[in-house]
Amino acid sequence: MTVFHITTLAGDGIGPEIMAVATTLLERVAEQHGFTLALDPRPVGGAGVDACGEPLPAATLEACRASDAVLLAAIGGPQYDSLPRPQRPESGLLALRAGLGLFANLRPVRIVPALIGASSLREEVIRDVDLLVVRELIGGIYFGQPRGRVVGEDGEERGFNTMTYSSSEVDRIARVAFDLARQRRGRLCSVDKANVLDVSQLWRDRVTALAVDYPDVELSHLYVDNAAMQLVRDPRQFDVLLTSNLFGDILSDEAAMLTGSIGMLPSASLGASGPGLFEPVHGSAPDIAGQDKANPLAMVLSAAMMLRIGLGQEDAATALESAVDRVLADGYRTGDLMSPGCRAVGCRAMGDQLLAALA
Ligand code: NAD
């Protein structure tokens, strides 16, 4: 029987609660589809700090590199916010993405029919939304040097970061987006701020130049401020959205709300080779951690993306996604999705319903 080695990183806050749901389902679905998952839990983020004094312990990164895929829940919490930046949980996550060379972050946004009422937008605006945000993940302003805080001669403190992209960094993420557009509806919209930023002008020039290799893909460009507006005005116009690291961070959270809750959005991060990292878009939700209130569905859908993209187990992935659709159609909702007439459940009970739906 095929055995896949998976490093699981539960992290902080609601992370362990939603990871427990996902791993139970993964083990069941693997059994049903004739393969085995060898799960190797490791600490990361605040849990890494607590266990080993650093947010990305060397042994965790090593285990991730040696596995077939990495499944992450979420990191971060207020108790770590006063640590020096290199020891903050968020630094561990950035180091993990960089350490695995994960330059492409894929965030699909699909409206589940049963959840149309949970969106803050009107039904006619969001019906049939099916878009994919392709975000550059290990470049741009989150990594650019120089960065820091300095006190000037006048005694005033100044903080600064650098937004920088090389042509090869733009090309490799743009090619991922063109290829995915080709497999979907053939439309790619590249997001930048080329009217103001030099780095964005380079971005636009490179993406435009690459388009000659993809005559079957219809390329358009939007400034990021307009893209933010269009996402809530008429999200159905989008197929694939290509963004830099910062713009994608913001736009994908906005796009998440089209689905009704950030607790619904999965993501995949991929490199040129080696294991991918699969994780929900949301954070560790410290405000509801430990209260059995978390929505585990983004985590479960991330596990489905891992099965499909990371392990090539299409049928098992579809089975998990169908289980999610089924429990929602049956009216089960965690608090973040709750609407009148639905059945309120906690994180664990949602997991039980999913398990029953898999059977
Ligand atoms: P967040 O996504 O954790 O929470 C935002 C809001 O959404 C909160 O009200 C939270 O309760 C709710 N929410 C999020 N996920 C939910 C779920 N699955 N079910 C129900 N409700 C959910 O973002 P934040 O509050 O800005 O950040 C909290 C911590 O998470 C911070 O330490 C931040 O750095 C970290 N963070 C981590 C990641 C990651 O691990 N990839 C991403 C974003 C933020």
JSON list of C-alpha atoms in Angstrom, two decimals, residues 75-278:
[
{"chain": "A", "resi": 75, "resn": "ILE", "atom": "CA", "xyz": [0.15, 30.21, 14.11]},
{"chain": "A", "resi": 76, "resn": "GLY", "atom": "CA", "xyz": [0.25, 33.29, 16.32]},
{"chain": "A", "resi": 77, "resn": "GLY", "atom": "CA", "xyz": [-1.24, 34.68, 19.49]},
{"chain": "A", "resi": 78, "resn": "PRO", "atom": "CA", "xyz": [-1.16, 37.84, 21.64]},
{"chain": "A", "resi": 79, "resn": "GLN", "atom": "CA", "xyz": [1.15, 36.18, 24.19]},
{"chain": "A", "resi": 80, "resn": "TYR", "atom": "CA", "xyz": [3.92, 36.17, 21.56]},
{"chain": "A", "resi": 81, "resn": "ASP", "atom": "CA", "xyz": [3.37, 39.70, 20.21]},
{"chain": "A", "resi": 82, "resn": "SER", "atom": "CA", "xyz": [5.99, 41.31, 22.46]},
{"chain": "A", "resi": 83, "resn": "LEU", "atom": "CA", "xyz": [8.79, 38.90, 21.46]},
{"chain": "A", "resi": 84, "resn": "PRO", "atom": "CA", "xyz": [11.61, 40.27, 19.27]},
{"chain": "A", "resi": 85, "resn": "ARG", "atom": "CA", "xyz": [10.60, 39.96, 15.60]},
{"chain": "A", "resi": 86, "resn": "PRO", "atom": "CA", "xyz": [12.80, 36.89, 14.77]},
{"chain": "A", "resi": 87, "resn": "GLN", "atom": "CA", "xyz": [11.10, 34.93, 17.57]},
{"chain": "A", "resi": 88, "resn": "ARG", "atom": "CA", "xyz": [7.56, 35.89, 16.64]},
{"chain": "A", "resi": 89, "resn": "PRO", "atom": "CA", "xyz": [5.36, 33.05, 15.30]},
{"chain": "A", "resi": 90, "resn": "GLU", "atom": "CA", "xyz": [4.81, 34.96, 12.03]},
{"chain": "A", "resi": 91, "resn": "SER", "atom": "CA", "xyz": [8.61, 34.94, 11.42]},
{"chain": "A", "resi": 92, "resn": "GLY", "atom": "CA", "xyz": [8.52, 31.14, 11.73]},
{"chain": "A", "resi": 93, "resn": "LEU", "atom": "CA", "xyz": [5.84, 30.91, 9.06]},
{"chain": "A", "resi": 94, "resn": "LEU", "atom": "CA", "xyz": [7.73, 33.22, 6.69]},
{"chain": "A", "resi": 95, "resn": "ALA", "atom": "CA", "xyz": [10.90, 31.19, 7.30]},
{"chain": "A", "resi": 96, "resn": "LEU", "atom": "CA", "xyz": [9.02, 27.94, 6.62]},
{"chain": "A", "resi": 97, "resn": "ARG", "atom": "CA", "xyz": [7.68, 29.25, 3.29]},
{"chain": "A", "resi": 98, "resn": "ALA", "atom": "CA", "xyz": [11.12, 30.54, 2.32]},
{"chain": "A", "resi": 99, "resn": "GLY", "atom": "CA", "xyz": [12.85, 27.37, 3.59]},
{"chain": "A", "resi": 100, "resn": "LEU", "atom": "CA", "xyz": [10.67, 25.20, 1.35]},
{"chain": "A", "resi": 101, "resn": "GLY", "atom": "CA", "xyz": [11.00, 27.63, -1.59]},
{"chain": "A", "resi": 102, "resn": "LEU", "atom": "CA", "xyz": [7.21, 28.05, -1.76]},
{"chain": "A", "resi": 103, "resn": "PHE", "atom": "CA", "xyz": [6.88, 30.98, -4.14]},
{"chain": "A", "resi": 104, "resn": "ALA", "atom": "CA", "xyz": [3.34, 30.31, -5.39]},
{"chain": "A", "resi": 105, "resn": "ASN", "atom": "CA", "xyz": [0.31, 30.58, -3.13]},
{"chain": "A", "resi": 106, "resn": "LEU", "atom": "CA", "xyz": [-2.98, 29.37, -4.59]},
{"chain": "A", "resi": 107, "resn": "ARG", "atom": "CA", "xyz": [-6.20, 30.52, -2.97]},
{"chain": "A", "resi": 108, "resn": "PRO", "atom": "CA", "xyz": [-9.38, 29.27, -4.60]},
{"chain": "A", "resi": 109, "resn": "VAL", "atom": "CA", "xyz": [-12.60, 31.15, -3.78]},
{"chain": "A", "resi": 110, "resn": "ARG", "atom": "CA", "xyz": [-15.72, 29.20, -4.61]},
{"chain": "A", "resi": 111, "resn": "ILE", "atom": "CA", "xyz": [-19.24, 29.94, -3.45]},
{"chain": "A", "resi": 112, "resn": "VAL", "atom": "CA", "xyz": [-20.89, 26.96, -1.79]},
{"chain": "A", "resi": 113, "resn": "PRO", "atom": "CA", "xyz": [-24.57, 27.21, -2.79]},
{"chain": "A", "resi": 114, "resn": "ALA", "atom": "CA", "xyz": [-25.74, 26.40, 0.76]},
{"chain": "A", "resi": 115, "resn": "LEU", "atom": "CA", "xyz": [-23.76, 29.38, 2.08]},
{"chain": "A", "resi": 116, "resn": "ILE", "atom": "CA", "xyz": [-24.97, 32.12, -0.24]},
{"chain": "A", "resi": 117, "resn": "GLY", "atom": "CA", "xyz": [-27.00, 33.59, 2.62]},
{"chain": "A", "resi": 118, "resn": "ALA", "atom": "CA", "xyz": [-23.89, 33.84, 4.85]},
{"chain": "A", "resi": 119, "resn": "SER", "atom": "CA", "xyz": [-22.16, 36.36, 2.59]},
{"chain": "A", "resi": 120, "resn": "SER", "atom": "CA", "xyz": [-22.44, 40.05, 3.38]},
{"chain": "A", "resi": 121, "resn": "LEU", "atom": "CA", "xyz": [-23.00, 40.64, -0.35]},
{"chain": "A", "resi": 122, "resn": "ARG", "atom": "CA", "xyz": [-26.27, 40.19, -2.20]},
{"chain": "A", "resi": 123, "resn": "GLU", "atom": "CA", "xyz": [-27.00, 36.80, -3.73]},
{"chain": "A", "resi": 124, "resn": "GLU", "atom": "CA", "xyz": [-27.07, 38.10, -7.32]},
{"chain": "A", "resi": 125, "resn": "VAL", "atom": "CA", "xyz": [-23.54, 39.52, -6.88]},
{"chain": "A", "resi": 126, "resn": "ILE", "atom": "CA", "xyz": [-21.90, 36.34, -5.59]},
{"chain": "A", "resi": 127, "resn": "ARG", "atom": "CA", "xyz": [-23.87, 33.50, -7.18]},
{"chain": "A", "resi": 128, "resn": "ASP", "atom": "CA", "xyz": [-21.47, 31.27, -9.18]},
{"chain": "A", "resi": 129, "resn": "VAL", "atom": "CA", "xyz": [-18.30, 33.06, -8.08]},
{"chain": "A", "resi": 130, "resn": "ASP", "atom": "CA", "xyz": [-15.36, 30.75, -8.81]},
{"chain": "A", "resi": 131, "resn": "LEU", "atom": "CA", "xyz": [-12.00, 32.49, -8.81]},
{"chain": "A", "resi": 132, "resn": "LEU", "atom": "CA", "xyz": [-8.41, 31.69, -7.94]},
{"chain": "A", "resi": 133, "resn": "VAL", "atom": "CA", "xyz": [-5.95, 34.11, -6.38]},
{"chain": "A", "resi": 134, "resn": "VAL", "atom": "CA", "xyz": [-2.33, 33.30, -7.31]},
{"chain": "A", "resi": 135, "resn": "ARG", "atom": "CA", "xyz": [-0.16, 35.22, -4.85]},
{"chain": "A", "resi": 136, "resn": "GLU", "atom": "CA", "xyz": [3.63, 35.52, -4.94]},
{"chain": "A", "resi": 137, "resn": "LEU", "atom": "CA", "xyz": [4.73, 34.31, -1.50]},
{"chain": "A", "resi": 138, "resn": "ILE", "atom": "CA", "xyz": [8.42, 34.69, -0.80]},
{"chain": "A", "resi": 139, "resn": "GLY", "atom": "CA", "xyz": [9.32, 38.04, -2.32]},
{"chain": "A", "resi": 140, "resn": "GLY", "atom": "CA", "xyz": [8.11, 41.63, -2.33]},
{"chain": "A", "resi": 141, "resn": "ILE", "atom": "CA", "xyz": [7.82, 43.92, 0.65]},
{"chain": "A", "resi": 142, "resn": "TYR", "atom": "CA", "xyz": [7.59, 41.12, 3.26]},
{"chain": "A", "resi": 143, "resn": "PHE", "atom": "CA", "xyz": [11.15, 40.04, 2.48]},
{"chain": "A", "resi": 144, "resn": "GLY", "atom": "CA", "xyz": [12.76, 43.06, 0.76]},
{"chain": "A", "resi": 145, "resn": "GLN", "atom": "CA", "xyz": [15.93, 44.59, 2.18]},
{"chain": "A", "resi": 146, "resn": "PRO", "atom": "CA", "xyz": [16.69, 47.07, 3.60]},
{"chain": "A", "resi": 147, "resn": "ARG", "atom": "CA", "xyz": [14.07, 47.12, 6.29]},
{"chain": "A", "resi": 148, "resn": "GLY", "atom": "CA", "xyz": [14.02, 48.39, 9.83]},
{"chain": "A", "resi": 149, "resn": "ARG", "atom": "CA", "xyz": [13.59, 51.31, 12.18]},
{"chain": "A", "resi": 150, "resn": "VAL", "atom": "CA", "xyz": [16.15, 54.04, 12.68]},
{"chain": "A", "resi": 151, "resn": "VAL", "atom": "CA", "xyz": [16.29, 57.17, 14.77]},
{"chain": "A", "resi": 152, "resn": "GLY", "atom": "CA", "xyz": [17.48, 60.15, 12.75]},
{"chain": "A", "resi": 153, "resn": "GLU", "atom": "CA", "xyz": [19.75, 63.01, 13.84]},
{"chain": "A", "resi": 154, "resn": "ASP", "atom": "CA", "xyz": [16.65, 65.07, 14.56]},
{"chain": "A", "resi": 155, "resn": "GLY", "atom": "CA", "xyz": [15.56, 62.41, 17.09]},
{"chain": "A", "resi": 156, "resn": "GLU", "atom": "CA", "xyz": [12.61, 61.29, 14.95]},
{"chain": "A", "resi": 157, "resn": "GLU", "atom": "CA", "xyz": [12.16, 57.57, 14.43]},
{"chain": "A", "resi": 158, "resn": "ARG", "atom": "CA", "xyz": [11.54, 56.24, 10.92]},
{"chain": "A", "resi": 159, "resn": "GLY", "atom": "CA", "xyz": [10.33, 52.77, 9.90]},
{"chain": "A", "resi": 160, "resn": "PHE", "atom": "CA", "xyz": [10.84, 51.40, 6.39]},
{"chain": "A", "resi": 161, "resn": "ASN", "atom": "CA", "xyz": [10.47, 48.31, 4.19]},
{"chain": "A", "resi": 162, "resn": "THR", "atom": "CA", "xyz": [11.45, 47.66, 0.60]},
{"chain": "A", "resi": 163, "resn": "MET", "atom": "CA", "xyz": [9.09, 46.42, -2.07]},
{"chain": "A", "resi": 164, "resn": "THR", "atom": "CA", "xyz": [11.29, 44.68, -4.60]},
{"chain": "A", "resi": 165, "resn": "TYR", "atom": "CA", "xyz": [10.89, 42.05, -7.34]},
{"chain": "A", "resi": 166, "resn": "SER", "atom": "CA", "xyz": [13.39, 40.77, -9.87]},
{"chain": "A", "resi": 167, "resn": "SER", "atom": "CA", "xyz": [12.27, 39.90, -13.39]},
{"chain": "A", "resi": 168, "resn": "SER", "atom": "CA", "xyz": [12.81, 36.17, -12.76]},
{"chain": "A", "resi": 169, "resn": "GLU", "atom": "CA", "xyz": [10.68, 36.31, -9.59]},
{"chain": "A", "resi": 170, "resn": "VAL", "atom": "CA", "xyz": [7.84, 37.90, -11.56]},
{"chain": "A", "resi": 171, "resn": "ASP", "atom": "CA", "xyz": [8.22, 35.46, -14.45]},
{"chain": "A", "resi": 172, "resn": "ARG", "atom": "CA", "xyz": [8.03, 32.29, -12.35]},
{"chain": "A", "resi": 173, "resn": "ILE", "atom": "CA", "xyz": [4.86, 33.30, -10.50]},
{"chain": "A", "resi": 174, "resn": "ALA", "atom": "CA", "xyz": [3.28, 34.69, -13.67]},
{"chain": "A", "resi": 175, "resn": "ARG", "atom": "CA", "xyz": [3.89, 31.39, -15.48]},
{"chain": "A", "resi": 176, "resn": "VAL", "atom": "CA", "xyz": [2.12, 29.50, -12.69]},
{"chain": "A", "resi": 177, "resn": "ALA", "atom": "CA", "xyz": [-0.86, 31.85, -13.07]},
{"chain": "A", "resi": 178, "resn": "PHE", "atom": "CA", "xyz": [-0.92, 31.61, -16.89]},
{"chain": "A", "resi": 179, "resn": "ASP", "atom": "CA", "xyz": [-0.76, 27.79, -16.69]},
{"chain": "A", "resi": 180, "resn": "LEU", "atom": "CA", "xyz": [-3.62, 27.66, -14.16]},
{"chain": "A", "resi": 181, "resn": "ALA", "atom": "CA", "xyz": [-5.74, 30.10, -16.22]},
{"chain": "A", "resi": 182, "resn": "ARG", "atom": "CA", "xyz": [-5.23, 27.79, -19.16]},
{"chain": "A", "resi": 183, "resn": "GLN", "atom": "CA", "xyz": [-6.64, 24.86, -17.10]},
{"chain": "A", "resi": 184, "resn": "ARG", "atom": "CA", "xyz": [-9.62, 26.96, -15.98]},
{"chain": "A", "resi": 185, "resn": "ARG", "atom": "CA", "xyz": [-11.62, 29.51, -17.99]},
{"chain": "A", "resi": 186, "resn": "GLY", "atom": "CA", "xyz": [-8.65, 31.09, -19.76]},
{"chain": "A", "resi": 187, "resn": "ARG", "atom": "CA", "xyz": [-8.75, 34.54, -18.15]},
{"chain": "A", "resi": 188, "resn": "LEU", "atom": "CA", "xyz": [-5.92, 36.10, -16.16]},
{"chain": "A", "resi": 189, "resn": "CYS", "atom": "CA", "xyz": [-6.05, 39.47, -14.42]},
{"chain": "A", "resi": 190, "resn": "SER", "atom": "CA", "xyz": [-2.72, 40.77, -13.10]},
{"chain": "A", "resi": 191, "resn": "VAL", "atom": "CA", "xyz": [-2.94, 43.20, -10.15]},
{"chain": "A", "resi": 192, "resn": "ASP", "atom": "CA", "xyz": [-0.37, 45.94, -9.57]},
{"chain": "A", "resi": 193, "resn": "LYS", "atom": "CA", "xyz": [0.07, 49.62, -8.76]},
{"chain": "A", "resi": 194, "resn": "ALA", "atom": "CA", "xyz": [2.02, 50.46, -11.90]},
{"chain": "A", "resi": 195, "resn": "ASN", "atom": "CA", "xyz": [0.73, 54.03, -11.97]},
{"chain": "A", "resi": 196, "resn": "VAL", "atom": "CA", "xyz": [2.75, 54.82, -8.82]},
{"chain": "A", "resi": 197, "resn": "LEU", "atom": "CA", "xyz": [5.33, 52.08, -8.09]},
{"chain": "A", "resi": 198, "resn": "ASP", "atom": "CA", "xyz": [8.39, 51.27, -10.21]},
{"chain": "A", "resi": 199, "resn": "VAL", "atom": "CA", "xyz": [8.38, 47.69, -8.93]},
{"chain": "A", "resi": 200, "resn": "SER", "atom": "CA", "xyz": [4.82, 47.37, -10.24]},
{"chain": "A", "resi": 201, "resn": "GLN", "atom": "CA", "xyz": [5.82, 48.77, -13.64]},
{"chain": "A", "resi": 202, "resn": "LEU", "atom": "CA", "xyz": [8.42, 46.01, -13.92]},
{"chain": "A", "resi": 203, "resn": "TRP", "atom": "CA", "xyz": [5.75, 43.49, -12.82]},
{"chain": "A", "resi": 204, "resn": "ARG", "atom": "CA", "xyz": [3.35, 44.69, -15.54]},
{"chain": "A", "resi": 205, "resn": "ASP", "atom": "CA", "xyz": [6.06, 44.75, -18.25]},
{"chain": "A", "resi": 206, "resn": "ARG", "atom": "CA", "xyz": [7.14, 41.17, -17.50]},
{"chain": "A", "resi": 207, "resn": "VAL", "atom": "CA", "xyz": [3.60, 39.79, -17.32]},
{"chain": "A", "resi": 208, "resn": "THR", "atom": "CA", "xyz": [2.72, 41.51, -20.59]},
{"chain": "A", "resi": 209, "resn": "ALA", "atom": "CA", "xyz": [5.84, 40.12, -22.28]},
{"chain": "A", "resi": 210, "resn": "LEU", "atom": "CA", "xyz": [5.03, 36.56, -21.14]},
{"chain": "A", "resi": 211, "resn": "ALA", "atom": "CA", "xyz": [1.53, 36.74, -22.60]},
{"chain": "A", "resi": 212, "resn": "VAL", "atom": "CA", "xyz": [2.90, 35.97, -26.10]},
{"chain": "A", "resi": 213, "resn": "ASP", "atom": "CA", "xyz": [3.59, 32.42, -24.85]},
{"chain": "A", "resi": 214, "resn": "TYR", "atom": "CA", "xyz": [-0.07, 32.04, -23.83]},
{"chain": "A", "resi": 215, "resn": "PRO", "atom": "CA", "xyz": [-2.16, 33.21, -26.81]},
{"chain": "A", "resi": 216, "resn": "ASP", "atom": "CA", "xyz": [-5.09, 31.16, -25.47]},
{"chain": "A", "resi": 217, "resn": "VAL", "atom": "CA", "xyz": [-5.17, 33.15, -22.20]},
{"chain": "A", "resi": 218, "resn": "GLU", "atom": "CA", "xyz": [-6.91, 36.53, -22.14]},
{"chain": "A", "resi": 219, "resn": "LEU", "atom": "CA", "xyz": [-4.71, 38.85, -20.04]},
{"chain": "A", "resi": 220, "resn": "SER", "atom": "CA", "xyz": [-5.91, 42.03, -18.33]},
{"chain": "A", "resi": 221, "resn": "HIS", "atom": "CA", "xyz": [-4.35, 44.34, -15.73]},
{"chain": "A", "resi": 222, "resn": "LEU", "atom": "CA", "xyz": [-5.94, 46.17, -12.79]},
{"chain": "A", "resi": 223, "resn": "TYR", "atom": "CA", "xyz": [-4.55, 48.61, -10.27]},
{"chain": "A", "resi": 224, "resn": "VAL", "atom": "CA", "xyz": [-4.86, 47.13, -6.80]},
{"chain": "A", "resi": 225, "resn": "ASP", "atom": "CA", "xyz": [-7.28, 49.80, -5.56]},
{"chain": "A", "resi": 226, "resn": "ASN", "atom": "CA", "xyz": [-9.60, 49.11, -8.50]},
{"chain": "A", "resi": 227, "resn": "ALA", "atom": "CA", "xyz": [-9.19, 45.34, -8.00]},
{"chain": "A", "resi": 228, "resn": "ALA", "atom": "CA", "xyz": [-10.32, 45.72, -4.35]},
{"chain": "A", "resi": 229, "resn": "MET", "atom": "CA", "xyz": [-13.40, 47.59, -5.58]},
{"chain": "A", "resi": 230, "resn": "GLN", "atom": "CA", "xyz": [-14.20, 45.17, -8.43]},
{"chain": "A", "resi": 231, "resn": "LEU", "atom": "CA", "xyz": [-13.99, 42.18, -6.08]},
{"chain": "A", "resi": 232, "resn": "VAL", "atom": "CA", "xyz": [-17.04, 43.39, -4.17]},
{"chain": "A", "resi": 233, "resn": "ARG", "atom": "CA", "xyz": [-18.76, 45.11, -7.14]},
{"chain": "A", "resi": 234, "resn": "ASP", "atom": "CA", "xyz": [-18.72, 42.16, -9.57]},
{"chain": "A", "resi": 235, "resn": "PRO", "atom": "CA", "xyz": [-16.53, 39.21, -8.45]},
{"chain": "A", "resi": 236, "resn": "ARG", "atom": "CA", "xyz": [-17.84, 36.97, -11.22]},
{"chain": "A", "resi": 237, "resn": "GLN", "atom": "CA", "xyz": [-15.71, 38.85, -13.76]},
{"chain": "A", "resi": 238, "resn": "PHE", "atom": "CA", "xyz": [-12.60, 37.12, -12.36]},
{"chain": "A", "resi": 239, "resn": "ASP", "atom": "CA", "xyz": [-11.11, 33.75, -13.22]},
{"chain": "A", "resi": 240, "resn": "VAL", "atom": "CA", "xyz": [-7.44, 33.88, -12.10]},
{"chain": "A", "resi": 241, "resn": "LEU", "atom": "CA", "xyz": [-6.05, 36.90, -10.21]},
{"chain": "A", "resi": 242, "resn": "LEU", "atom": "CA", "xyz": [-2.24, 37.25, -10.16]},
{"chain": "A", "resi": 243, "resn": "THR", "atom": "CA", "xyz": [-0.80, 39.34, -7.33]},
{"chain": "A", "resi": 244, "resn": "SER", "atom": "CA", "xyz": [2.38, 40.23, -5.51]},
{"chain": "A", "resi": 245, "resn": "ASN", "atom": "CA", "xyz": [2.81, 39.15, -1.88]},
{"chain": "A", "resi": 246, "resn": "LEU", "atom": "CA", "xyz": [1.33, 42.23, -0.16]},
{"chain": "A", "resi": 247, "resn": "PHE", "atom": "CA", "xyz": [-1.54, 42.83, -2.59]},
{"chain": "A", "resi": 248, "resn": "GLY", "atom": "CA", "xyz": [-2.49, 39.13, -2.53]},
{"chain": "A", "resi": 249, "resn": "ASP", "atom": "CA", "xyz": [-2.47, 39.04, 1.26]},
{"chain": "A", "resi": 250, "resn": "ILE", "atom": "CA", "xyz": [-5.07, 41.80, 1.38]},
{"chain": "A", "resi": 251, "resn": "LEU", "atom": "CA", "xyz": [-7.17, 40.88, -1.66]},
{"chain": "A", "resi": 252, "resn": "SER", "atom": "CA", "xyz": [-7.47, 37.21, -0.74]},
{"chain": "A", "resi": 253, "resn": "ASP", "atom": "CA", "xyz": [-8.90, 38.09, 2.69]},
{"chain": "A", "resi": 254, "resn": "GLU", "atom": "CA", "xyz": [-11.37, 40.37, 0.95]},
{"chain": "A", "resi": 255, "resn": "ALA", "atom": "CA", "xyz": [-12.21, 37.60, -1.51]},
{"chain": "A", "resi": 256, "resn": "ALA", "atom": "CA", "xyz": [-12.61, 35.23, 1.45]},
{"chain": "A", "resi": 257, "resn": "MET", "atom": "CA", "xyz": [-15.52, 37.26, 2.74]},
{"chain": "A", "resi": 258, "resn": "LEU", "atom": "CA", "xyz": [-17.41, 36.66, -0.52]},
{"chain": "A", "resi": 259, "resn": "THR", "atom": "CA", "xyz": [-17.85, 33.11, 0.77]},
{"chain": "A", "resi": 260, "resn": "GLY", "atom": "CA", "xyz": [-19.35, 34.28, 4.05]},
{"chain": "A", "resi": 261, "resn": "SER", "atom": "CA", "xyz": [-16.46, 33.46, 6.35]},
{"chain": "A", "resi": 262, "resn": "ILE", "atom": "CA", "xyz": [-12.71, 33.41, 6.35]},
{"chain": "A", "resi": 263, "resn": "GLY", "atom": "CA", "xyz": [-13.22, 29.99, 7.99]},
{"chain": "A", "resi": 264, "resn": "MET", "atom": "CA", "xyz": [-14.06, 28.56, 4.53]},
{"chain": "A", "resi": 265, "resn": "LEU", "atom": "CA", "xyz": [-10.91, 29.33, 2.55]},
{"chain": "A", "resi": 266, "resn": "PRO", "atom": "CA", "xyz": [-8.13, 26.79, 1.88]},
{"chain": "A", "resi": 267, "resn": "SER", "atom": "CA", "xyz": [-4.77, 27.45, 0.24]},
{"chain": "A", "resi": 268, "resn": "ALA", "atom": "CA", "xyz": [-1.82, 25.64, -1.29]},
{"chain": "A", "resi": 269, "resn": "SER", "atom": "CA", "xyz": [1.74, 26.93, -1.45]},
{"chain": "A", "resi": 270, "resn": "LEU", "atom": "CA", "xyz": [4.02, 25.34, -4.01]},
{"chain": "A", "resi": 271, "resn": "GLY", "atom": "CA", "xyz": [7.65, 25.56, -5.04]},
{"chain": "A", "resi": 272, "resn": "ALA", "atom": "CA", "xyz": [9.49, 24.47, -8.15]},
{"chain": "A", "resi": 273, "resn": "SER", "atom": "CA", "xyz": [9.97, 21.03, -6.55]},
{"chain": "A", "resi": 274, "resn": "GLY", "atom": "CA", "xyz": [9.65, 19.38, -3.12]},
{"chain": "A", "resi": 275, "resn": "PRO", "atom": "CA", "xyz": [6.66, 19.21, -0.78]},
{"chain": "A", "resi": 276, "resn": "GLY", "atom": "CA", "xyz": [3.85, 21.75, -0.91]},
{"chain": "A", "resi": 277, "resn": "LEU", "atom": "CA", "xyz": [2.35, 23.43, 2.15]},
{"chain": "A", "resi": 278, "resn": "PHE", "atom": "CA", "xyz": [-1.41, 23.31, 2.57]}
]
